[in-house]
């Protein structure tokens, strides 16, 4: 396997990210609000604190990628 092929495939995926993100604005906003709300002041983000919101965002990205692949 050529190293350049790996980079090309990854670069292509990264180029599609804005398109996927545009389809998931509500989920991204909910996740961002959770993260921002949980880290007010000097408080650090704790693992799994926003897992529900993250899973919703992840699911949205996966579904957007599947739609694009068709």
PDB file of C-alpha atoms in Angstrom:
ATOM      1  CA  UNK A   1       0.000   0.000   0.000  1.00  0.00           C
ATOM      2  CA  UNK A   2       1.397   3.327  -0.980  1.00  0.00           C
ATOM      3  CA  UNK A   3       1.611   6.055   1.632  1.00  0.00           C
ATOM      4  CA  UNK A   4       0.389   8.650  -0.837  1.00  0.00           C
ATOM      5  CA  UNK A   5      -2.883   6.745  -1.321  1.00  0.00           C
ATOM      6  CA  UNK A   6      -3.577   6.840   2.410  1.00  0.00           C
ATOM      7  CA  UNK A   7      -3.035  10.590   2.504  1.00  0.00           C
ATOM      8  CA  UNK A   8      -5.186  11.140  -0.571  1.00  0.00           C
ATOM      9  CA  UNK A   9      -8.121   9.219   0.893  1.00  0.00           C
ATOM     10  CA  UNK A  10      -7.862  11.050   4.214  1.00  0.00           C
ATOM     11  CA  UNK A  11      -7.562  14.413   2.508  1.00  0.00           C
ATOM     12  CA  UNK A  12     -10.708  13.679   0.498  1.00  0.00           C
ATOM     13  CA  UNK A  13     -12.595  12.806   3.694  1.00  0.00           C
ATOM     14  CA  UNK A  14     -11.433  15.996   5.384  1.00  0.00           C
ATOM     15  CA  UNK A  15     -12.578  18.060   2.410  1.00  0.00           C
ATOM     16  CA  UNK A  16     -16.097  16.656   2.862  1.00  0.00           C
ATOM     17  CA  UNK A  17     -16.246  17.601   6.549  1.00  0.00           C
ATOM     18  CA  UNK A  18     -17.812  21.077   6.006  1.00  0.00           C
ATOM     19  CA  UNK A  19     -20.588  19.487   3.955  1.00  0.00           C
ATOM     20  CA  UNK A  20     -21.315  16.959   6.704  1.00  0.00           C
ATOM     21  CA  UNK A  21     -21.084  19.630   9.372  1.00  0.00           C
ATOM     22  CA  UNK A  22     -23.637  21.777   7.532  1.00  0.00           C
ATOM     23  CA  UNK A  23     -26.095  18.882   7.717  1.00  0.00           C
ATOM     24  CA  UNK A  24     -25.594  18.496  11.483  1.00  0.00           C
ATOM     25  CA  UNK A  25     -25.825  22.040  12.800  1.00  0.00           C
ATOM     26  CA  UNK A  26     -28.446  21.288  15.464  1.00  0.00           C
ATOM     27  CA  UNK A  27     -26.460  18.361  16.856  1.00  0.00           C
ATOM     28  CA  UNK A  28     -23.208  20.335  16.758  1.00  0.00           C
ATOM     29  CA  UNK A  29     -24.849  23.248  18.574  1.00  0.00           C
ATOM     30  CA  UNK A  30     -26.240  20.940  21.268  1.00  0.00           C
ATOM     31  CA  UNK A  31     -22.832  19.322  21.787  1.00  0.00           C
ATOM     32  CA  UNK A  32     -21.069  22.686  21.860  1.00  0.00           C
ATOM     33  CA  UNK A  33     -23.572  24.056  24.344  1.00  0.00           C
ATOM     34  CA  UNK A  34     -23.073  21.019  26.592  1.00  0.00           C
ATOM     35  CA  UNK A  35     -19.276  21.318  26.472  1.00  0.00           C
ATOM     36  CA  UNK A  36     -19.359  25.087  27.049  1.00  0.00           C
ATOM     37  CA  UNK A  37     -21.845  24.729  29.903  1.00  0.00           C
ATOM     38  CA  UNK A  38     -19.797  22.031  31.584  1.00  0.00           C
ATOM     39  CA  UNK A  39     -16.536  23.944  31.480  1.00  0.00           C
ATOM     40  CA  UNK A  40     -17.555  27.308  32.896  1.00  0.00           C
ATOM     41  CA  UNK A  41     -14.868  28.986  34.913  1.00  0.00           C
ATOM     42  CA  UNK A  42     -11.845  26.770  35.406  1.00  0.00           C
ATOM     43  CA  UNK A  43     -13.794  23.552  35.468  1.00  0.00           C
ATOM     44  CA  UNK A  44     -12.404  20.809  33.226  1.00  0.00           C
ATOM     45  CA  UNK A  45     -14.548  18.720  30.919  1.00  0.00           C
ATOM     46  CA  UNK A  46     -15.161  15.294  32.385  1.00  0.00           C
ATOM     47  CA  UNK A  47     -15.331  12.108  30.350  1.00  0.00           C
ATOM     48  CA  UNK A  48     -18.838  11.065  29.271  1.00  0.00           C
ATOM     49  CA  UNK A  49     -20.415  14.270  30.560  1.00  0.00           C
ATOM     50  CA  UNK A  50     -21.707  15.149  27.085  1.00  0.00           C
ATOM     51  CA  UNK A  51     -21.767  11.627  25.678  1.00  0.00           C
ATOM     52  CA  UNK A  52     -25.439  11.769  24.674  1.00  0.00           C
ATOM     53  CA  UNK A  53     -24.863  14.920  22.621  1.00  0.00           C
ATOM     54  CA  UNK A  54     -21.624  13.545  21.170  1.00  0.00           C
ATOM     55  CA  UNK A  55     -23.318  10.312  20.079  1.00  0.00           C
ATOM     56  CA  UNK A  56     -26.083  12.307  18.376  1.00  0.00           C
ATOM     57  CA  UNK A  57     -23.460  14.359  16.501  1.00  0.00           C
ATOM     58  CA  UNK A  58     -21.485  11.264  15.560  1.00  0.00           C
ATOM     59  CA  UNK A  59     -24.630   9.527  14.283  1.00  0.00           C
ATOM     60  CA  UNK A  60     -25.506  12.577  12.215  1.00  0.00           C
ATOM     61  CA  UNK A  61     -22.017  12.653  10.639  1.00  0.00           C
ATOM     62  CA  UNK A  62     -22.174   8.937   9.841  1.00  0.00           C
ATOM     63  CA  UNK A  63     -25.609   9.321   8.247  1.00  0.00           C
ATOM     64  CA  UNK A  64     -24.437  12.340   6.240  1.00  0.00           C
ATOM     65  CA  UNK A  65     -21.438  10.358   5.001  1.00  0.00           C
ATOM     66  CA  UNK A  66     -23.668   7.440   4.002  1.00  0.00           C
ATOM     67  CA  UNK A  67     -25.953   9.781   2.054  1.00  0.00           C
ATOM     68  CA  UNK A  68     -22.924  11.248   0.260  1.00  0.00           C
ATOM     69  CA  UNK A  69     -21.589   7.799  -0.623  1.00  0.00           C
ATOM     70  CA  UNK A  70     -24.759   6.814  -2.485  1.00  0.00           C
TER      71      UNK A  70
END
